[in-house]
Coordinates of C-alpha atoms and ligand atoms in Angstrom, one line a residue:
X1 CA 62.0 135.3 -94.7
X2 CA 59.5 135.7 -97.6
X3 CA 55.9 135.5 -96.2
X4 CA 53.1 133.7 -97.9
X5 CA 49.4 134.3 -97.7
X6 CA 47.5 132.9 -94.7
X7 CA 50.7 132.4 -92.6
X8 CA 51.1 134.4 -89.5
X9 CA 54.2 136.6 -89.7
X10 CA 55.7 137.5 -86.3
X11 CA 57.1 141.0 -86.0
X12 CA 58.0 143.5 -83.3
X13 CA 55.9 146.3 -84.9
X14 CA 53.3 146.7 -87.6
X15 CA 52.8 150.2 -89.0
X16 CA 49.7 151.0 -91.1
X17 CA 50.2 153.6 -93.9
X18 CA 53.1 154.6 -96.1
X19 CA 52.8 158.4 -96.1
X20 CA 55.2 160.8 -94.3
X21 CA 54.3 159.1 -91.0
X22 CA 54.7 155.5 -91.8
X23 CA 57.9 155.9 -93.8
X24 CA 59.7 157.7 -91.0
X25 CA 58.3 155.4 -88.3
X26 CA 59.6 152.4 -90.3
X27 CA 63.0 154.0 -90.5
X28 CA 63.1 154.7 -86.8
X29 CA 62.0 151.3 -85.6
X30 CA 64.0 149.3 -88.1
X31 CA 67.2 151.3 -88.6
X32 CA 67.5 153.0 -85.2
X33 CA 66.1 150.4 -82.8
X34 CA 66.8 147.3 -84.9
X35 CA 63.3 146.0 -84.6
X36 CA 61.5 143.8 -87.0
X37 CA 59.0 146.2 -88.5
X38 CA 56.7 146.1 -91.5
X39 CA 54.4 148.7 -93.1
X40 CA 51.1 147.7 -94.6
X41 CA 49.7 150.1 -97.2
X42 CA 46.6 149.8 -99.3
X43 CA 47.9 151.9 -102.2
X44 CA 50.4 150.4 -104.6
X45 CA 53.0 153.1 -103.9
X46 CA 54.3 155.4 -101.2
X47 CA 53.0 159.0 -100.7
X48 CA 49.8 158.7 -98.6
X49 CA 47.8 161.9 -99.2
X50 CA 49.8 162.6 -102.3
X51 CA 49.3 159.1 -103.7
X52 CA 45.5 159.7 -103.6
X53 CA 45.1 163.4 -104.1
X54 CA 46.0 164.0 -107.8
X55 CA 43.1 166.3 -108.7
X56 CA 43.7 169.3 -110.9
X57 CA 45.6 171.9 -108.9
X58 CA 46.5 169.6 -106.0
X59 CA 49.3 171.3 -104.3
X60 CA 50.6 171.8 -100.8
X61 CA 49.8 175.0 -98.9
X62 CA 52.9 174.6 -96.7
X63 CA 56.0 176.2 -98.2
X64 CA 58.3 173.6 -99.7
X65 CA 61.3 174.3 -97.5
X66 CA 59.2 173.2 -94.5
X67 CA 57.1 170.5 -96.1
X68 CA 59.7 167.8 -95.8
X69 CA 61.6 165.8 -93.2
X70 CA 64.0 167.7 -91.1
X71 CA 65.7 164.7 -89.3
X72 CA 68.3 164.0 -91.9
X73 CA 70.9 166.5 -93.2
X74 CA 71.7 164.1 -96.0
X75 CA 68.1 164.1 -97.3
X76 CA 68.0 167.9 -97.0
X77 CA 71.3 168.2 -98.9
X78 CA 70.3 165.9 -101.7
X79 CA 66.7 167.1 -102.4
X80 CA 65.8 170.3 -104.1
X81 CA 62.2 171.7 -104.4
X82 CA 61.3 173.5 -107.6
X83 CA 58.4 175.8 -106.4
X84 CA 57.3 177.8 -103.4
X85 CA 54.5 175.2 -102.8
X86 CA 55.2 171.7 -104.1
X87 CA 52.6 170.1 -106.3
X88 CA 51.3 166.5 -105.7
X89 CA 53.6 164.9 -108.3
X90 CA 56.7 166.6 -106.8
X91 CA 55.8 165.5 -103.2
X92 CA 55.3 161.9 -104.5
X93 CA 58.7 162.1 -106.1
X94 CA 60.2 163.4 -102.8
X95 CA 58.7 160.6 -100.8
X96 CA 59.8 158.0 -103.3
X97 CA 63.3 159.5 -103.1
X98 CA 63.2 159.2 -99.3
X99 CA 61.9 155.7 -99.4
X100 CA 64.6 154.6 -101.9
X101 CA 67.4 156.4 -100.1
X102 CA 66.5 154.8 -96.8
X103 CA 65.8 151.4 -98.5
X104 CA 62.3 151.3 -97.0
X105 CA 60.3 149.7 -99.7
X106 CA 61.5 146.2 -99.0
X107 CA 59.6 146.3 -95.7
X108 CA 56.4 147.8 -97.1
X109 CA 53.7 145.5 -98.2
X110 CA 51.7 147.5 -100.8
X111 CA 48.1 146.9 -102.1
X112 CA 47.4 145.5 -98.6
X113 CA 44.6 147.0 -96.6
X114 CA 44.3 146.3 -92.9
X115 CA 40.8 145.0 -92.2
X116 CA 41.1 144.5 -88.5
X117 CA 43.5 144.3 -85.6
X118 CA 42.9 142.7 -82.2
X119 CA 45.0 142.9 -79.0
X120 CA 45.4 139.5 -77.3
X121 CA 46.3 139.7 -73.6
X122 CA 47.4 136.1 -73.6
X123 CA 50.4 136.7 -75.8
X124 CA 50.5 140.6 -75.4
X125 CA 50.4 141.0 -79.1
X126 CA 48.4 142.7 -81.8
X127 CA 46.9 140.3 -84.4
X128 CA 46.5 142.1 -87.7
X129 CA 44.3 140.9 -90.6
X130 CA 44.5 142.2 -94.1
X131 CA 42.3 142.0 -97.2
X132 CA 45.0 139.9 -99.0
X133 CA 44.7 137.2 -96.3
X134 CA 47.9 138.0 -94.6
X135 CA 48.0 137.6 -90.8
X136 CA 50.7 139.4 -88.8
X137 CA 51.3 139.6 -85.1
X138 CA 53.4 142.3 -83.4
X139 CA 54.0 143.7 -79.9
X140 CA 53.4 147.2 -81.2
X141 CA 50.8 148.5 -83.6
X142 CA 51.3 152.0 -85.0
X143 CA 48.7 153.7 -87.0
X144 CA 50.1 156.1 -89.7
X145 CA 46.8 156.2 -91.5
X146 CA 46.6 160.0 -91.9
X147 CA 44.1 162.6 -90.7
X148 CA 42.6 163.2 -94.2
X149 CA 42.6 159.9 -95.9
X150 CA 39.0 158.7 -95.8
X151 CA 37.1 160.4 -98.7
X152 CA 33.7 161.7 -97.8
X153 CA 31.2 161.4 -100.6
X154 CA 27.9 163.0 -99.5
X155 CA 24.9 160.6 -99.7
X156 CA 22.9 162.5 -102.3
X157 CA 19.9 160.6 -103.6
X158 CA 20.3 159.5 -107.2
X159 CA 24.1 159.4 -107.5
X160 CA 24.0 155.7 -108.3
X161 CA 21.8 156.3 -111.3
X162 CA 23.9 159.3 -112.6
X163 CA 24.8 158.6 -116.2
X164 CA 27.8 160.8 -116.4
X165 CA 31.1 160.4 -114.5
X166 CA 31.8 161.4 -111.0
X167 CA 35.0 161.6 -108.9
X168 CA 36.1 162.4 -105.4
X169 CA 39.2 164.6 -105.4
X170 CA 40.8 162.4 -102.8
X171 CA 40.5 159.3 -105.0
X172 CA 41.6 160.9 -108.3
X173 CA 42.3 158.7 -111.3
X174 CA 46.0 158.4 -112.0
X175 CA 45.7 159.1 -115.7
X176 CA 43.6 162.3 -115.0
X177 CA 40.2 163.4 -116.2
X178 CA 39.5 165.0 -119.5
X179 CA 37.2 168.0 -119.0
X180 CA 37.3 169.2 -122.6
X181 CA 33.9 170.0 -123.9
X182 CA 32.2 168.8 -120.7
X183 CA 29.8 170.5 -118.4
X184 CA 31.3 170.0 -114.9
X185 CA 29.8 170.4 -111.5
X186 CA 32.1 170.9 -108.6
X187 CA 30.6 170.4 -105.2
X188 CA 32.6 171.8 -102.3
X189 CA 34.5 175.0 -101.8
X190 CA 37.0 174.1 -99.1
X191 CA 40.8 174.2 -99.6
X192 CA 40.6 171.5 -102.3
X193 CA 37.7 173.0 -104.2
X194 CA 39.5 176.3 -104.2
X195 CA 42.6 174.7 -105.7
X196 CA 40.6 172.7 -108.3
X197 CA 38.1 175.1 -109.7
X198 CA 40.6 177.4 -111.6
X199 CA 42.3 174.5 -113.2
X200 CA 39.1 172.7 -114.2
X201 CA 37.7 175.9 -115.6
X202 CA 40.6 176.2 -118.0
X203 CA 39.5 173.2 -120.1
X204 CA 35.8 172.5 -119.2
X205 CA 33.1 173.7 -121.5
X206 CA 31.3 175.0 -118.4
X207 CA 32.1 174.7 -114.7
X208 CA 29.3 175.2 -112.1
X209 CA 30.6 175.5 -108.5
X210 CA 28.1 174.5 -105.9
X211 CA 28.9 176.4 -102.7
X212 CA 27.4 175.6 -99.3
X213 CA 29.9 177.5 -97.2
X214 CA 31.5 180.6 -98.6
X215 CA 35.2 180.7 -97.7
X216 CA 38.1 183.1 -97.3
X217 CA 41.1 182.6 -99.4
X218 CA 44.4 184.4 -99.7
X219 CA 46.5 184.3 -102.9
X220 CA 49.2 181.6 -102.7
X221 CA 51.5 183.5 -105.0
X222 CA 53.2 180.3 -106.1
X223 CA 56.3 180.6 -108.2
X224 CA 59.4 178.7 -109.1
X225 CA 62.0 179.0 -106.4
X226 CA 64.9 181.2 -107.4
X227 CA 68.5 179.9 -107.3
X228 CA 69.1 182.3 -104.4
X229 CA 66.3 180.8 -102.4
X230 CA 67.4 177.3 -103.1
X231 CA 70.8 178.2 -101.8
X232 CA 69.2 179.9 -98.8
X233 CA 67.4 176.6 -98.0
X234 CA 70.6 174.6 -98.2
X235 CA 72.7 177.0 -96.2
X236 CA 70.1 177.8 -93.5
X237 CA 68.3 174.6 -92.9
X238 CA 69.3 174.5 -89.3
X239 CA 67.6 177.8 -88.8
X240 CA 64.5 176.8 -90.7
X241 CA 64.3 173.7 -88.6
X242 CA 64.7 175.7 -85.4
X243 CA 61.9 178.0 -86.5
X244 CA 59.5 175.2 -87.5
X245 CA 60.1 173.4 -84.3
X246 CA 59.5 176.5 -82.1
X247 CA 56.4 178.1 -83.8
X248 CA 52.9 177.5 -82.8
X249 CA 51.9 175.9 -86.0
X250 CA 55.2 174.4 -87.3
X251 CA 55.4 176.8 -90.3
X252 CA 58.7 178.6 -91.2
X253 CA 57.3 181.9 -90.1
X254 CA 56.8 183.5 -86.7
X255 CA 53.4 184.9 -85.7
X256 CA 53.7 188.6 -84.9
X257 CA 53.4 189.5 -81.3
X258 CA 51.5 192.8 -82.0
X259 CA 47.8 192.8 -81.5
X260 CA 45.3 194.1 -84.0
X261 CA 44.3 197.2 -82.0
X262 CA 47.9 198.1 -81.1
X263 CA 48.1 199.8 -84.4
X264 CA 46.1 202.5 -86.2
X265 CA 43.5 201.6 -88.8
X266 CA 45.8 202.9 -91.5
X267 CA 48.7 200.9 -90.3
X268 CA 46.5 197.8 -90.0
X269 CA 45.4 198.1 -93.6
X270 CA 49.0 198.4 -94.7
X271 CA 49.9 195.3 -92.7
X272 CA 47.0 193.3 -94.2
X273 CA 47.9 194.5 -97.7
X274 CA 51.5 193.5 -97.3
X275 CA 50.5 190.1 -96.1
X276 CA 48.0 189.8 -99.0
X277 CA 50.8 190.7 -101.5
X278 CA 53.2 188.3 -99.9
X279 CA 50.5 185.6 -100.1
X280 CA 50.1 182.2 -98.4
X281 CA 49.3 181.0 -94.9
X282 CA 51.5 183.8 -93.5
X283 CA 48.5 186.0 -93.7
X284 CA 47.3 184.7 -90.3
X285 CA 50.7 185.6 -88.8
X286 CA 50.0 189.3 -89.3
X287 CA 48.7 189.7 -85.7
X288 CA 48.9 187.7 -82.5
X289 CA 45.2 187.8 -81.6
X290 CA 43.5 186.9 -84.9
X291 CA 42.3 183.5 -83.7
X292 CA 41.4 184.5 -80.1
X293 CA 39.5 187.8 -80.4
X294 CA 36.4 188.2 -82.4
X295 CA 36.8 191.9 -82.7
X296 CA 40.4 191.5 -84.0
X297 CA 39.3 188.8 -86.4
X298 CA 36.5 190.9 -87.8
X299 CA 39.1 193.3 -89.1
X300 CA 40.9 190.6 -91.1
X301 CA 37.5 189.2 -92.2
X302 CA 36.4 192.6 -93.5
X303 CA 39.7 193.1 -95.4
X304 CA 39.4 189.7 -97.1
X305 CA 35.7 190.1 -97.9
X306 CA 36.5 193.4 -99.5
X307 CA 39.2 191.7 -101.6
X308 CA 36.6 189.3 -102.9
X309 CA 34.2 192.1 -103.9
X310 CA 37.1 193.9 -105.6
X311 CA 38.1 190.9 -107.7
X312 CA 34.7 189.4 -108.7
X313 CA 33.0 191.6 -111.3
X314 CA 29.5 190.3 -111.1
X315 CA 28.0 191.8 -107.9
X316 CA 25.6 189.0 -107.2
X317 CA 28.4 186.4 -107.5
X318 CA 30.7 188.5 -105.4
X319 CA 28.0 188.8 -102.7
X320 CA 27.5 185.0 -102.5
X321 CA 31.3 184.4 -102.4
X322 CA 31.8 187.0 -99.6
X323 CA 28.8 186.0 -97.5
X324 CA 31.1 184.2 -95.1
X325 CA 29.6 183.1 -91.8
X326 CA 32.7 182.2 -89.7
X327 CA 35.7 183.9 -88.4
X328 CA 38.8 184.0 -90.6
X329 CA 41.0 180.9 -89.8
X330 CA 38.2 179.1 -87.8
X331 CA 38.0 176.7 -90.7
X332 CA 41.2 175.6 -92.5
X333 CA 42.3 178.8 -94.3
X334 CA 42.7 178.1 -98.0
X335 CA 45.2 179.7 -100.2
X336 CA 44.6 179.9 -104.0
X337 CA 45.8 180.7 -107.4
X338 CA 43.1 182.8 -109.1
X339 CA 40.1 181.2 -107.3
X340 CA 38.0 184.4 -107.2
X341 CA 39.2 185.5 -110.6
X342 CA 37.9 182.3 -112.0
X343 CA 34.3 183.5 -111.4
X344 CA 35.0 186.3 -114.0
X345 CA 35.2 183.7 -116.7
X346 CA 32.3 183.3 -119.1
X347 CA 32.3 179.5 -118.6
X348 CA 32.0 179.5 -114.8
X349 CA 29.0 180.0 -112.6
X350 CA 28.3 179.8 -108.8
X351 CA 25.2 178.2 -107.2
X352 CA 24.5 178.9 -103.6
X353 CA 23.3 175.6 -102.1
X354 CA 22.9 176.9 -98.7
X355 CA 20.0 179.1 -100.0
X356 CA 18.7 176.3 -102.2
X357 CA 20.1 172.9 -101.2
X358 CA 20.8 170.0 -103.6
X359 CA 17.8 167.7 -103.5
X360 CA 19.0 164.9 -105.8
X361 CA 21.1 163.9 -108.7
X362 CA 19.1 162.9 -111.7
X363 CA 20.7 160.7 -114.4
X364 CA 21.8 163.9 -116.2
X365 CA 21.6 166.8 -113.8
X366 CA 21.9 168.2 -110.3
X367 CA 18.5 169.2 -109.0
X368 CA 18.0 171.7 -106.2
X369 CA 15.1 171.8 -103.7
X370 CA 13.5 174.7 -105.7
X371 CA 13.3 172.4 -108.7
X372 CA 16.1 174.2 -110.6
X373 CA 18.2 171.7 -112.6
X374 CA 21.8 172.0 -113.8
X375 CA 22.6 169.4 -116.6
X376 CA 26.1 168.1 -116.1
X377 CA 28.5 165.5 -117.7
X378 CA 31.0 165.2 -114.8
X379 CA 30.6 165.7 -111.1
X380 CA 33.7 166.5 -108.9
X381 CA 33.2 166.0 -105.2
X382 CA 35.6 168.3 -103.4
X383 CA 33.8 167.4 -100.2
X384 CA 36.7 166.5 -98.0
X385 CA 37.2 163.6 -95.6
X386 CA 35.9 161.8 -92.6
X387 CA 38.7 163.6 -90.9
X388 CA 41.0 162.5 -88.1
X389 CA 38.9 159.5 -86.8
X390 CA 37.6 158.1 -90.1
X391 CA 40.6 156.0 -91.0
X392 CA 41.2 154.9 -87.4
X393 CA 37.6 153.7 -86.9
X394 CA 37.7 151.8 -90.2
X395 CA 40.7 149.7 -88.9
X396 CA 38.2 147.7 -86.7
X397 CA 40.5 147.8 -83.7
X398 CA 39.7 145.7 -80.7
X399 CA 41.6 146.3 -77.5
X400 CA 41.7 144.7 -74.1
X401 CA 38.7 142.7 -73.0
X402 CA 37.1 142.9 -76.4
X403 CA 36.7 146.7 -76.3
X404 CA 36.0 148.0 -79.8
X405 CA 37.3 151.4 -80.8
X406 CA 33.9 152.3 -82.2
X407 CA 32.5 151.7 -78.7
X408 CA 35.3 153.6 -76.8
X409 CA 34.8 156.6 -79.2
X410 CA 31.0 156.5 -79.4
X411 CA 30.8 160.1 -78.2
X412 CA 33.9 161.2 -80.0
X413 CA 37.6 160.5 -79.8
X414 CA 39.1 160.0 -76.3
X415 CA 42.8 159.5 -75.8
X416 CA 45.9 160.9 -74.1
X417 CA 48.1 163.4 -76.1
X418 CA 46.5 162.1 -79.3
X419 CA 49.0 159.3 -79.0
X420 CA 47.4 156.4 -77.0
X421 CA 43.9 155.2 -76.1
X422 CA 43.0 153.6 -72.8
X423 CA 42.2 149.9 -73.2
X424 CA 44.4 149.6 -76.3
X425 CA 47.9 148.6 -75.0
X426 CA 50.9 149.2 -77.2
X427 CA 48.8 150.9 -79.8
X428 CA 50.2 154.3 -80.9
X429 CA 48.3 156.7 -83.2
X430 CA 50.5 159.1 -85.2
X431 CA 48.8 162.5 -85.3
X432 CA 45.7 161.2 -83.6
X433 CA 42.8 163.4 -82.7
X434 CA 43.8 165.5 -79.6
X435 CA 47.2 166.3 -81.1
X436 CA 48.1 169.5 -83.0
X437 CA 48.1 167.5 -86.4
X438 CA 46.1 169.4 -89.0
X439 CA 46.5 172.8 -87.2
X440 CA 50.2 172.4 -87.8
X441 CA 52.5 172.1 -90.8
X442 CA 52.2 168.3 -90.7
X443 CA 55.7 167.0 -91.3
X444 CA 56.7 168.8 -88.1
X445 CA 53.9 167.3 -86.1
X446 CA 54.6 163.9 -87.7
X447 CA 58.3 163.9 -86.8
X448 CA 57.6 164.9 -83.2
X449 CA 55.1 162.0 -82.8
X450 CA 57.3 159.4 -84.6
X451 CA 60.3 160.4 -82.4
X452 CA 58.3 160.4 -79.2
X453 CA 56.9 156.9 -80.1
X454 CA 60.3 155.6 -81.0
X455 CA 61.8 156.8 -77.7
X456 CA 58.9 155.3 -75.8
X457 CA 59.3 151.9 -77.5
X458 CA 63.1 152.1 -77.0
X459 CA 62.5 152.7 -73.3
X460 CA 60.1 149.7 -73.1
X461 CA 62.6 147.4 -74.9
X462 CA 65.5 148.4 -72.7
X463 CA 63.5 148.0 -69.5
X464 CA 61.6 144.9 -70.3
X465 CA 58.3 146.7 -70.2
X466 CA 55.6 144.6 -71.8
X467 CA 52.7 147.0 -72.0
X468 CA 51.9 150.7 -72.0
X469 CA 48.6 152.4 -72.1
X470 CA 47.2 155.6 -70.6
X471 CA 45.2 155.7 -67.4
X472 CA 41.6 156.7 -67.6
X473 CA 42.4 159.7 -65.4
X474 CA 45.0 160.9 -67.8
X475 CA 42.6 160.5 -70.7
X476 CA 39.9 162.5 -68.9
X477 CA 42.3 165.2 -68.1
X478 CA 43.6 165.4 -71.7
X479 CA 40.2 165.4 -73.3
X480 CA 39.2 168.3 -71.0
X481 CA 42.3 170.2 -71.8
X482 CA 41.8 169.8 -75.5
X483 CA 38.3 171.1 -75.1
X484 CA 39.4 174.0 -72.9
X485 CA 42.1 174.9 -75.4
X486 CA 39.7 174.9 -78.3
X487 CA 37.2 177.0 -76.4
X488 CA 39.8 179.6 -75.7
X489 CA 40.0 180.3 -79.5
X490 CA 37.5 181.2 -82.2
X491 CA 37.9 177.9 -84.0
X492 CA 34.8 176.1 -82.6
X493 CA 32.7 179.0 -83.9
X494 CA 32.8 177.5 -87.4
X495 CA 29.9 175.2 -86.7
X496 CA 30.1 173.3 -90.0
X497 CA 33.8 172.7 -89.9
X498 CA 35.4 169.3 -90.4
X499 CA 37.6 170.1 -87.3
X500 CA 34.3 169.5 -85.4
X501 CA 33.3 166.5 -87.5
X502 CA 30.3 168.5 -88.8
X503 CA 30.8 167.5 -92.5
X504 CA 29.9 163.9 -91.8
X505 CA 26.3 163.2 -90.9
X506 CA 26.0 161.4 -87.6
X507 CA 29.6 162.1 -86.5
X508 CA 29.8 163.3 -82.9
X509 CA 30.5 167.0 -82.7
X510 CA 33.8 167.2 -80.9
X511 CA 36.6 169.7 -81.7
X512 CA 39.3 167.2 -82.6
X513 CA 42.7 168.9 -83.2
X514 CA 44.7 170.3 -80.2
X515 CA 44.8 174.1 -80.5
X516 CA 47.4 174.6 -77.7
X517 CA 50.2 175.0 -80.3
X518 CA 52.9 172.6 -81.5
X519 CA 55.8 174.0 -79.4
X520 CA 53.8 173.9 -76.1
X521 CA 52.6 170.4 -77.0
X522 CA 56.1 169.2 -77.8
X523 CA 57.4 170.4 -74.4
X524 CA 54.5 168.7 -72.6
X525 CA 55.1 165.4 -74.3
X526 CA 58.8 165.6 -73.5
X527 CA 58.1 166.5 -69.8
X528 CA 55.7 163.5 -69.6
X529 CA 58.4 161.1 -70.9
X530 CA 61.1 162.6 -68.7
X531 CA 58.8 162.1 -65.7
X532 CA 58.7 158.3 -66.3
X533 CA 55.7 158.5 -68.7
X534 CA 53.4 160.3 -66.4
X535 CA 49.7 159.4 -67.0
X536 CA 50.7 156.1 -68.6
X537 CA 50.6 152.8 -66.9
X538 CA 53.6 150.6 -67.8
X539 CA 53.7 147.0 -66.8
X540 CA 56.3 144.3 -67.0
Ligands
LIG1 C1 44.5 167.9 -100.5 C2 45.3 168.0 -99.2 C3 46.2 169.0 -99.1 C4 47.0 169.1 -97.9 N1 47.9 170.1 -97.8 C5 48.7 170.1 -96.7 C6 49.5 171.2 -96.4 O1 49.6 172.2 -97.2 N2 50.3 171.2 -95.3 C7 50.3 170.2 -94.4 O2 51.0 170.2 -93.5 N3 49.4 169.2 -94.6 C8 48.6 169.1 -95.7 N4 47.8 168.1 -95.8 C9 47.7 167.0 -94.8 C10 48.5 165.8 -95.2 O3 47.6 164.7 -95.1 C11 49.7 165.6 -94.4 O4 50.6 166.7 -94.6 C12 50.6 164.4 -94.6 O5 50.7 164.0 -95.9 C13 50.0 163.2 -93.7 O6 50.9 162.1 -93.8 P1 50.5 160.8 -93.1 O7 51.6 159.8 -93.4 O8 50.3 161.0 -91.6 O9 49.1 160.4 -93.6 P2 48.6 160.1 -95.2 O10 49.5 160.8 -96.1 O11 47.2 160.4 -95.2 O12 48.9 158.5 -95.3 C14 48.1 157.6 -94.7 C15 48.2 156.3 -95.5 O13 47.6 155.3 -94.8 C16 47.0 154.4 -95.7 N5 45.9 153.7 -95.0 C17 44.8 154.2 -94.4 N6 44.1 153.2 -93.9 C18 44.7 152.0 -94.2 C19 44.4 150.7 -94.0 N7 43.2 150.3 -93.4 N8 45.2 149.7 -94.5 C20 46.3 150.1 -95.2 N9 46.7 151.4 -95.4 C21 45.8 152.3 -94.9 C22 46.5 155.3 -96.8 O14 46.3 154.6 -98.0 C23 47.6 156.3 -96.9 O15 48.5 156.0 -97.9 C24 46.9 168.0 -97.0 C25 46.0 167.0 -97.1 C26 45.2 167.0 -98.3 C27 44.2 165.8 -98.4

């Protein structure tokens, strides 16, 4: 039945977001379980991350044969990737292909932002409000809002009065930005900034990169896929799927079991060099102990810092770029196409804003605390996201007894398995904080969550279960376990990382993703379900 504004549409499930997560969740609930399900999406198309992130150089760091759904042989057979790492436009085409193939768009309401959702015990339903005036109710509410979907624009005094143009990479204009003849400032040198700078530098009159945190990067070595590799993907997808589902981080490569000091210095250098030549995220698979032993990590860090000094010709710039203060892999490890080489161009310069922070943006320039001014026409904020909790908190969720999510998470996110929050019955959070999410090749994490949620809902429907939510005890145990797992690695040592929420002023410093590994996590989730949803309270 067509819905009209201001009417209340009754559904079984409302799903928020039409990226990888929301699309698959809709397919599972509608086509597998036969439920009435609807997706609400604020963009006017599918794609999620790849709808919004269209900045120059925007490209996936996961290899294409693994950055896709694995649940359908038909989808795998019919789709063909063109490059080792798919670019944003190709991923959008892929997700549109999936949405069309599974006939999903008829149940997605685009250009519709969820503004609040409230659980009412009286009817055991979520009441969802949107900015277009729609009201929907559903027994189940599933957030598929993404870990990296809330752009973080730093509050720098003077930005409002800036007379040039400014953009955040995660909200990039669909018709692109013309940098020709312009003086461009790029603020931020994380994975995004590292992808964007080389491409911006190709056309800008001048590019000034403002770096607060120097970062490692390994060459991506992107290239068109050969016909042989395309055939390999088609013929060996079962094996690829087995690998991505059994590895710690959901990537199609296996982390070596050898330890850094099991081999001689000479052998180690050969291994690092081979990994550097091969390129990509596989670099961190060179040794087992890179993310748990500081001494081991130091050897990789030294190798990568030396590479920067070899590539960058100006010694002062090379020194700033290689002055990296955290272990390799403790922040999201970027991969690049000519990032460090870009600083050898005559039209590119680097400014160290850790040494001399940005004080303000004047109508025509970026001004540092020392008083130094850099006149610019365009500012590009490659400053990342209010990651993992930002989009969830902005949903204005109210659970049982009027409990607001902002209250429940005042001191940081608290949930069970990253999937459910105490006090918020029948709410499921796909790749929520406390799950492997961003430490994993995400389609793998997403499929696991969506399938677990689908099985759980199926179980509830078949057994007339009205409500599910985790017990406080289970939440306490999980939060502790997530902390312990993080502290067993070097990851919390990157004090300014977005994994810790440190990029957003005022955000509680809690290590958010689960470092225990995707394969272990999957087993644990399955065991919990098999044991009658241990740690959850289910009521008729
Ligand atoms: C630049 C960049 C590069 C990345 N590279 C990789 C990579 O190499 N490998 C990898 O595994 N992952 C990568 N990721 C992570 C990426 O986010 C995931 O791989 C995946 O796309 C997440 O899918 P999702 O559906 O869970 O969330 P998203 O794709 O983020 O989709 C969430 C959707 O929810 C919508 N939404 C949010 N709030 C609301 C609301 N209130 N109302 C309505 N709609 C709402 C958003 O508009 C968005 O469309 C990258 C992310 C970024 C930003």
